[in-house]
Each structure stands twice: as structure tokens, then as C-alpha cells.
Amino acid sequence: MPLWAMGFPESLQLIPHLQELEQQSPDKIAIVGVNLDPAGAPVAEFVRQNNLNFSSYRAESSATAEIPNEVAARFGMVSMPFLVVLDQEGRVASIDYTIAQLKQTLKRLQD
């Protein structure tokens, strides 16, 4: 589950790799993203223009809120890229920051 935002290209650089992993193992891997852009950001247009072909949900951020983004806070996100890996029961199996880490996590979970 990549947490991503249009203003953080680091979070977007992983997406082609994630899509490739999902295509290689469609029965085992599902990519579901969470967009953290603020309200009013043209996210739907961005998704369409960049062919982001995975499910992505909005968790709007607010610069004025005490906690700018509840979803990011819940997972302890401090920087991007940030990948939350959930197991088949929906439990957090790992927090990864690179594709190399993610591949190791997926291998461990599939063994």
C-alpha cells in the first residue's frame, strides 16, 4: 500500500515497480494506494494523465490540522516513499521504504 502525493516525486518513482510486481503475481499481490494530497488537488486528473492503474483512495491532508493526515499518522509515516505491506488477514506485515526491501518482504511472506 503506497502512500503517495503529487508533490512528492519520490513516492511516485516506486509506482511503475509496484505495478510490475502486481502484474507478475496478480493472484498474490494487490496494490492499493492512499493519496495524501490536500483537498482541491487535481488528483483524478493526475491519475488519468499518468496511467496509474491501481486502486487508490484519498486521505486528504490539511496543513492547519493538529494531525495533518490521520492515515499517515496511524502508520507512523515520517517520509516518502512509504510502503505499508498487509498480509492476507489485513495485518501490517512490514513498513518498507524501497523496492528492494519490498521484494524481500514479499519473498518472506510467500515462503
CSV table of C-alpha atoms in Angstrom, one decimal:
chain,number,residue,atom,x,y,z
A,1,MET,CA,0.0,0.0,0.0
A,2,PRO,CA,2.0,3.0,-1.2
A,3,LEU,CA,1.2,6.3,0.5
A,4,TRP,CA,1.7,8.9,-2.2
A,5,ALA,CA,1.3,12.6,-3.1
A,6,MET,CA,1.6,14.5,-6.3
A,7,GLY,CA,4.1,16.9,-4.7
A,8,PHE,CA,6.5,14.1,-3.6
A,9,PRO,CA,8.0,12.6,-6.7
A,10,GLU,CA,9.9,10.2,-4.5
A,11,SER,CA,6.6,8.5,-3.7
A,12,LEU,CA,5.7,8.3,-7.4
A,13,GLN,CA,9.0,6.7,-8.6
A,14,LEU,CA,8.1,3.4,-7.0
A,15,ILE,CA,4.7,3.1,-8.7
A,16,PRO,CA,5.9,1.5,-12.0
A,17,HIS,CA,7.8,-1.1,-10.0
A,18,LEU,CA,4.8,-1.8,-7.9
A,19,GLN,CA,2.6,-2.2,-11.0
A,20,GLU,CA,5.2,-4.6,-12.4
A,21,LEU,CA,5.2,-6.7,-9.2
A,22,GLU,CA,1.4,-6.9,-9.3
A,23,GLN,CA,1.4,-7.9,-13.0
A,24,GLN,CA,3.9,-10.7,-12.2
A,25,SER,CA,1.8,-12.2,-9.4
A,26,PRO,CA,-1.8,-10.9,-9.8
A,27,ASP,CA,-3.2,-13.8,-7.7
A,28,LYS,CA,-0.8,-13.0,-4.8
A,29,ILE,CA,-0.2,-9.2,-4.9
A,30,ALA,CA,-2.7,-6.3,-5.0
A,31,ILE,CA,-1.6,-2.7,-5.0
A,32,VAL,CA,-3.9,-0.3,-3.2
A,33,GLY,CA,-2.6,3.2,-2.8
A,34,VAL,CA,-3.5,6.0,-0.5
A,35,ASN,CA,-3.2,9.6,-1.8
A,36,LEU,CA,-2.3,12.2,0.8
A,37,ASP,CA,-2.8,15.4,-1.2
A,38,PRO,CA,-4.9,18.2,0.3
A,39,ALA,CA,-8.5,18.9,-0.6
A,40,GLY,CA,-8.8,20.5,-4.0
A,41,ALA,CA,-5.8,18.9,-5.5
A,42,PRO,CA,-6.4,17.6,-9.1
A,43,VAL,CA,-5.7,14.0,-8.1
A,44,ALA,CA,-8.2,12.4,-10.6
A,45,GLU,CA,-6.7,14.3,-13.5
A,46,PHE,CA,-3.2,13.3,-12.3
A,47,VAL,CA,-4.1,9.7,-12.1
A,48,ARG,CA,-5.6,9.7,-15.6
A,49,GLN,CA,-2.6,11.6,-17.1
A,50,ASN,CA,-0.1,9.3,-15.5
A,51,ASN,CA,-1.9,6.0,-16.2
A,52,LEU,CA,-1.9,5.0,-12.5
A,53,ASN,CA,-3.9,1.7,-13.0
A,54,PHE,CA,-4.2,0.6,-9.4
A,55,SER,CA,-6.9,1.4,-6.8
A,56,SER,CA,-6.1,4.5,-4.9
A,57,TYR,CA,-8.1,6.1,-2.1
A,58,ARG,CA,-8.0,9.6,-0.8
A,59,ALA,CA,-6.9,10.6,2.7
A,60,GLU,CA,-6.8,14.3,2.4
A,61,SER,CA,-4.1,16.2,4.2
A,62,SER,CA,-4.6,19.6,6.0
A,63,ALA,CA,-1.8,22.0,6.7
A,64,THR,CA,-3.9,23.6,9.5
A,65,ALA,CA,-5.0,20.4,11.4
A,66,GLU,CA,-3.3,19.3,14.6
A,67,ILE,CA,-2.6,16.0,12.8
A,68,PRO,CA,-2.1,16.9,9.1
A,69,ASN,CA,-3.1,13.4,8.0
A,70,GLU,CA,-4.7,10.7,10.1
A,71,VAL,CA,-3.8,7.8,7.9
A,72,ALA,CA,-0.1,8.8,7.7
A,73,ALA,CA,0.0,9.3,11.4
A,74,ARG,CA,-1.7,5.9,12.1
A,75,PHE,CA,1.1,4.1,10.2
A,76,GLY,CA,3.8,6.3,11.6
A,77,MET,CA,4.9,7.8,8.3
A,78,VAL,CA,7.7,10.2,8.6
A,79,SER,CA,9.0,10.4,5.0
A,80,MET,CA,8.2,9.2,1.5
A,81,PRO,CA,8.4,6.7,-0.2
A,82,PHE,CA,6.4,4.8,2.4
A,83,LEU,CA,5.0,1.3,1.6
A,84,VAL,CA,2.7,-0.5,4.0
A,85,VAL,CA,2.6,-4.2,3.4
A,86,LEU,CA,-0.5,-6.0,4.7
A,87,ASP,CA,-0.8,-9.8,5.0
A,88,GLN,CA,-3.8,-11.8,3.8
A,89,GLU,CA,-5.6,-11.1,7.1
A,90,GLY,CA,-5.1,-7.3,6.7
A,91,ARG,CA,-2.4,-7.0,9.4
A,92,VAL,CA,0.6,-4.8,8.9
A,93,ALA,CA,3.4,-7.2,7.9
A,94,SER,CA,6.0,-4.6,7.2
A,95,ILE,CA,6.8,-1.0,6.5
A,96,ASP,CA,9.2,-0.6,3.6
A,97,TYR,CA,10.9,2.4,2.0
A,98,THR,CA,12.5,0.9,-1.1
A,99,ILE,CA,11.6,-1.7,-3.8
A,100,ALA,CA,14.5,-3.9,-2.6
A,101,GLN,CA,13.0,-4.0,0.9
A,102,LEU,CA,9.6,-4.7,-0.5
A,103,LYS,CA,10.8,-7.6,-2.6
A,104,GLN,CA,12.4,-9.1,0.4
A,105,THR,CA,9.2,-8.7,2.4
A,106,LEU,CA,7.1,-10.3,-0.4
A,107,LYS,CA,9.5,-13.2,-0.6
A,108,ARG,CA,9.3,-13.8,3.1
A,109,LEU,CA,5.5,-13.7,3.1
A,110,GLN,CA,5.2,-16.0,0.2
A,111,ASP,CA,7.6,-18.7,1.6
